Coordinates of C-alpha atoms in Angstrom, one line a residue:
M1 CA 0.0 0.0 0.0
A2 CA 1.3 3.5 -0.9
T3 CA 2.5 5.6 2.0
L4 CA 1.0 9.0 2.9
R5 CA 4.1 10.7 1.5
E6 CA 3.8 8.9 -1.8
I7 CA 0.1 9.7 -2.2
R8 CA 0.8 13.4 -1.3
R9 CA 3.5 13.5 -3.9
R10 CA 1.2 12.0 -6.6
I11 CA -1.5 14.5 -5.7
A12 CA 0.9 17.4 -6.2
G13 CA 2.1 16.0 -9.5
V14 CA -1.5 15.4 -10.8
R15 CA -2.6 18.9 -9.8
S16 CA 0.5 20.4 -11.5
S17 CA -0.4 18.5 -14.7
A18 CA -4.0 19.8 -14.5
K19 CA -2.7 23.4 -14.3
M20 CA -0.5 22.8 -17.3
T21 CA -3.2 21.2 -19.4
Q22 CA -5.6 24.0 -18.4
A23 CA -3.1 26.6 -19.6
M24 CA -2.6 24.7 -22.9
K25 CA -6.4 24.6 -23.3
M26 CA -6.6 28.4 -22.9
V27 CA -3.7 29.0 -25.4
A28 CA -5.4 26.7 -27.9
A29 CA -8.7 28.5 -27.4
A30 CA -7.1 31.9 -28.2
K31 CA -5.3 30.4 -31.3
L32 CA -8.6 28.8 -32.4
R33 CA -10.4 32.2 -32.4
R34 CA -7.7 33.6 -34.7
A35 CA -7.8 30.5 -36.9
Q36 CA -11.6 30.7 -37.2
D37 CA -11.3 34.3 -38.3
G38 CA -8.9 33.2 -41.0
I39 CA -11.2 30.4 -42.2
N40 CA -14.2 32.7 -42.3
S41 CA -12.3 35.0 -44.5
A42 CA -10.8 32.4 -46.8
R43 CA -13.8 30.2 -47.5
P44 CA -16.0 32.8 -49.3
Y45 CA -13.0 34.0 -51.3
A46 CA -12.1 30.5 -52.4
R47 CA -15.7 29.7 -53.4
A48 CA -16.0 33.0 -55.4
L49 CA -12.7 32.4 -57.1
E50 CA -13.6 28.9 -58.1
G51 CA -17.0 30.1 -59.4
L52 CA -15.3 32.8 -61.4
L53 CA -12.8 30.3 -62.9
K54 CA -15.6 28.0 -64.0
D55 CA -17.5 30.9 -65.6
L56 CA -14.4 32.1 -67.3
L57 CA -13.7 28.6 -68.7
R58 CA -17.2 28.4 -70.2
S59 CA -16.3 31.4 -72.4
V60 CA -13.0 30.0 -73.5
S61 CA -12.9 27.4 -76.3
L62 CA -11.3 24.2 -75.3
E63 CA -9.6 24.0 -78.7
T64 CA -8.0 27.4 -77.9
E65 CA -7.0 26.7 -74.3
K66 CA -5.4 23.3 -73.7
S67 CA -3.5 24.0 -70.4
S68 CA -2.4 20.8 -68.7
L69 CA -2.9 22.5 -65.4
L70 CA -6.6 22.7 -66.2
F71 CA -7.4 19.5 -67.9
G72 CA -4.3 17.4 -67.4
R73 CA -2.4 15.2 -69.9
P74 CA -3.6 12.1 -71.8
Q75 CA -3.3 9.3 -69.4
D76 CA -1.9 5.8 -69.8
D77 CA -1.3 2.9 -67.4
K78 CA 1.8 4.8 -65.9
E79 CA -0.1 7.6 -64.3
R80 CA 2.0 9.3 -61.5
V81 CA 0.1 10.4 -58.4
T82 CA 1.3 12.9 -55.7
L83 CA -0.6 13.4 -52.4
V84 CA -0.1 16.6 -50.5
V85 CA -0.8 15.6 -46.8
V86 CA -1.3 18.3 -44.3
T87 CA -0.7 17.3 -40.6
S88 CA 0.4 19.3 -37.6
D89 CA 3.9 20.1 -36.3
R90 CA 3.0 19.3 -32.7
G91 CA 1.2 16.5 -30.8
L92 CA -1.1 16.7 -27.8
A93 CA -4.1 17.1 -30.1
G94 CA -5.9 13.8 -29.4
A95 CA -6.5 11.8 -32.6
F96 CA -6.1 14.7 -34.9
N97 CA -3.0 13.3 -36.7
S98 CA -3.7 9.6 -36.3
N99 CA -7.2 9.9 -37.9
L100 CA -5.8 11.8 -40.9
L101 CA -3.0 9.4 -41.4
K102 CA -5.3 6.4 -41.2
F103 CA -7.6 8.1 -43.7
T104 CA -4.6 8.7 -46.0
E105 CA -3.5 5.0 -45.8
A106 CA -7.1 3.9 -46.5
H107 CA -7.3 6.4 -49.5
I108 CA -4.1 5.0 -50.9
R109 CA -5.2 1.4 -50.4
D110 CA -8.6 2.0 -52.1
N111 CA -7.5 4.1 -55.0
F112 CA -3.7 4.0 -55.5
S113 CA -2.4 0.7 -54.3
Q114 CA -1.0 -0.2 -57.7
H115 CA 0.6 3.2 -58.0
R116 CA 2.5 2.6 -54.7
D117 CA 3.5 -0.9 -55.6
T118 CA 5.0 0.3 -58.9
G119 CA 6.7 3.4 -57.4
R120 CA 4.3 5.8 -59.1
L121 CA 3.0 7.3 -55.8
S122 CA 4.8 10.1 -53.9
V123 CA 3.8 12.3 -51.1
I124 CA 4.5 16.0 -50.2
T125 CA 4.2 16.4 -46.4
L126 CA 3.2 19.7 -44.7
G127 CA 3.8 19.5 -41.0
R128 CA 6.4 17.6 -38.9
R129 CA 4.1 14.7 -37.9
G130 CA 3.4 13.7 -41.5
T131 CA 7.0 14.1 -42.5
D132 CA 8.1 11.7 -39.7
Y133 CA 5.3 9.3 -40.4
F134 CA 5.9 8.8 -44.2
A135 CA 9.7 8.9 -43.9
K136 CA 9.6 5.9 -41.5
R137 CA 7.3 3.8 -43.7
G138 CA 9.3 3.9 -46.9
Y139 CA 7.1 6.2 -48.9
K140 CA 8.6 8.2 -51.8
V141 CA 8.7 11.8 -50.4
A142 CA 8.8 14.4 -53.2
G143 CA 8.9 17.3 -50.8
K144 CA 8.7 18.0 -47.1
Y145 CA 7.8 21.1 -45.2
P146 CA 8.1 20.6 -41.4
G147 CA 7.5 23.5 -39.1
I148 CA 5.3 25.6 -41.4
F149 CA 2.6 26.1 -38.7
T150 CA 5.0 27.8 -36.4
K151 CA 4.4 30.9 -38.4
L152 CA 1.5 30.5 -40.9
E153 CA 1.9 32.8 -43.9
F154 CA 0.4 33.0 -47.4
D155 CA 3.9 33.2 -48.9
T156 CA 4.5 29.7 -47.6
A157 CA 1.5 28.4 -49.5
R158 CA 2.6 30.3 -52.6
S159 CA 6.1 28.8 -52.6
I160 CA 4.7 25.2 -52.0
T161 CA 2.2 25.8 -54.9
L162 CA 5.1 26.8 -57.2
F163 CA 6.9 23.6 -56.2
I164 CA 3.8 21.5 -56.9
T165 CA 3.0 23.1 -60.3
D166 CA 6.7 22.7 -61.3
L167 CA 6.5 19.0 -60.4
F168 CA 3.3 18.7 -62.5
N169 CA 4.7 20.6 -65.5
R170 CA 7.9 18.5 -65.5
G171 CA 5.7 15.4 -65.8
E172 CA 6.7 14.0 -62.4
A173 CA 3.1 14.1 -61.3
D174 CA 0.0 13.5 -63.5
R175 CA -2.5 13.9 -60.6
V176 CA -2.1 15.8 -57.4
E177 CA -4.5 15.4 -54.5
L178 CA -4.8 17.5 -51.3
I179 CA -5.5 15.6 -48.0
F180 CA -6.2 17.6 -44.9
N181 CA -8.4 17.9 -41.8
E182 CA -11.5 20.0 -42.6
F183 CA -12.7 22.2 -39.7
R184 CA -16.3 21.6 -38.8
S185 CA -16.5 22.7 -35.2
V186 CA -14.4 22.7 -32.1
V187 CA -15.2 19.0 -31.5
S188 CA -15.5 17.9 -35.1
Q189 CA -12.7 17.6 -37.6
K190 CA -13.2 15.5 -40.8
P191 CA -10.4 14.3 -43.0
A192 CA -11.0 15.3 -46.7
A193 CA -9.3 14.6 -50.0
E194 CA -9.6 17.1 -52.9
R195 CA -8.1 17.2 -56.3
L196 CA -5.6 20.0 -56.8
L197 CA -4.3 19.2 -60.2
P198 CA -5.5 19.1 -62.9
V199 CA -7.9 21.8 -61.8
L200 CA -10.9 20.4 -63.7
D201 CA -12.1 16.9 -64.6
P202 CA -12.5 16.9 -68.5
S203 CA -15.1 14.1 -68.3
G204 CA -17.3 16.3 -66.0
F205 CA -16.8 19.6 -67.8
V206 CA -19.1 20.7 -70.5
E207 CA -18.0 23.6 -72.7
G208 CA -20.7 26.4 -72.5
G209 CA -22.8 24.3 -70.1
G210 CA -24.5 25.6 -67.0
P211 CA -25.5 29.1 -66.1
Q212 CA -23.2 31.9 -67.3
R213 CA -22.8 35.3 -65.9
D214 CA -22.6 38.3 -68.3
Y215 CA -19.0 39.3 -67.5
I216 CA -16.8 41.6 -69.7
Y217 CA -13.2 40.4 -69.6
E218 CA -10.3 42.7 -70.2
P219 CA -7.9 42.3 -71.9
D220 CA -9.3 38.8 -72.8
P221 CA -10.4 35.6 -71.1
I222 CA -7.2 33.6 -71.7
S223 CA -4.9 36.3 -70.3
I224 CA -7.1 36.4 -67.2
L225 CA -7.1 32.6 -67.0
N226 CA -3.3 32.5 -67.0
V227 CA -3.3 34.7 -63.9
L228 CA -6.4 33.1 -62.3
V229 CA -5.3 29.5 -62.3
P230 CA -2.1 29.9 -60.2
R231 CA -4.1 32.1 -57.8
H232 CA -6.8 29.4 -57.5
L233 CA -4.2 26.8 -56.7
E234 CA -2.6 29.0 -54.1
T235 CA -5.9 29.7 -52.5
M236 CA -6.9 26.0 -52.4
L237 CA -3.6 25.1 -50.6
W238 CA -3.9 28.2 -48.3
R239 CA -7.5 27.3 -47.3
A240 CA -6.4 23.7 -46.6
M241 CA -3.6 25.0 -44.3
L242 CA -6.0 27.3 -42.5
E243 CA -8.6 24.5 -42.2
S244 CA -6.0 22.2 -40.8
N245 CA -4.7 24.8 -38.4
A246 CA -8.2 25.6 -37.0
A247 CA -9.0 21.9 -36.8
E248 CA -5.7 21.3 -34.9
Q249 CA -6.4 24.0 -32.3
G250 CA -10.0 22.7 -31.9
A251 CA -8.7 19.1 -31.4
R252 CA -6.0 20.3 -28.9
M253 CA -8.5 22.4 -27.0
T254 CA -10.8 19.4 -26.7
A255 CA -8.0 17.1 -25.7
M256 CA -6.6 19.4 -23.1
D257 CA -10.1 20.0 -21.6
S258 CA -10.5 16.2 -21.3
A259 CA -7.0 15.9 -19.8
T260 CA -7.7 18.6 -17.3
R261 CA -11.0 17.0 -16.2
N262 CA -9.4 13.6 -15.9
A263 CA -6.5 15.0 -13.9
K264 CA -8.9 16.7 -11.5
D265 CA -10.9 13.5 -11.1
L266 CA -7.7 11.5 -10.4
A267 CA -6.6 14.2 -7.9
G268 CA -10.0 13.8 -6.1
R269 CA -9.6 10.0 -6.0
L270 CA -6.1 10.3 -4.7
Q271 CA -7.2 12.8 -2.0
L272 CA -9.9 10.4 -0.9
A273 CA -7.3 7.6 -0.7
F274 CA -5.0 9.9 1.2
N275 CA -7.8 10.7 3.7
K276 CA -8.6 7.1 4.2
A277 CA -4.9 6.2 4.7
R278 CA -4.4 9.0 7.2
Q279 CA -7.6 8.0 9.1
A280 CA -6.4 4.4 9.2
A281 CA -2.9 5.6 10.5
I282 CA -4.6 7.8 13.2
T283 CA -6.9 4.9 14.2
K284 CA -3.9 2.6 14.5
E285 CA -2.0 5.1 16.6
I286 CA -5.0 5.5 19.0
L287 CA -5.4 1.8 19.3
E288 CA -1.7 1.5 20.1
I289 CA -1.9 4.2 22.8
V290 CA -5.1 2.6 24.3
G291 CA -3.4 -0.8 24.3
G292 CA -0.3 0.6 26.0
A293 CA -2.4 2.4 28.6
E294 CA -4.3 -0.8 29.4
A295 CA -1.1 -2.7 29.7
L296 CA 0.3 -0.1 32.2
V297 CA -2.9 -0.3 34.3
K298 CA -2.9 -4.1 34.5
G299 CA 0.8 -4.0 35.3

């Protein structure tokens, strides 16, 4: 049975841990508010940009504009796939990273198992956790960006997008997908996979189809398209980074709240055990004193 000193030491340690997790929860809550502001600004812009891009494409003849970034290249049985996986730099966020990595493994197994077996699958990792995970499991890592969430900036998304498009233009990737945790709420983060390149699916795109807005383009649609497509890719990656950052802070806030409550419950149980042990020790001492007094009287 633990001594009173050991129980007292454990209580002090658990209470100290509770204070630390409580402080981490407050820090995560403050970061989450800033992250939510970023998401609320990025989502409408990304949707509007995507809508503008589709409207613009409807006014451009597919015979005139054959950009591989838009519609890709003719595919054969040697298609090369690159997955851009966005994880966090730090842990202590519950199942935030493990759920995403399990989702990525399942996505590869269901869609790209042959690509991996033949060496035609590569990954680009954003965040230290993903970088460590894929490096240890023998994946072909085309690029790695650990530590980017220490200081989240749009210039980082722009430089990564340039690297991805260069990889695509050189023919080292025929399809690029973005995998990240989508922020739903403080307690809900859902792994998602989105196609980054080519921008549009030729089989699902109908020239001149769907509602069109009466825009006047200056100088001309193709010139605007050449500027709009890179901006669209940058915005997609930036939104994924913001989504992942907000989801991480929400997951960490929830995990630290749970850890704080568990620590307080454990401290309460230890305090009860301490009181029982102290009461038992006092009772034993009283019995020893009574027994000694009786012995003296009989003597």
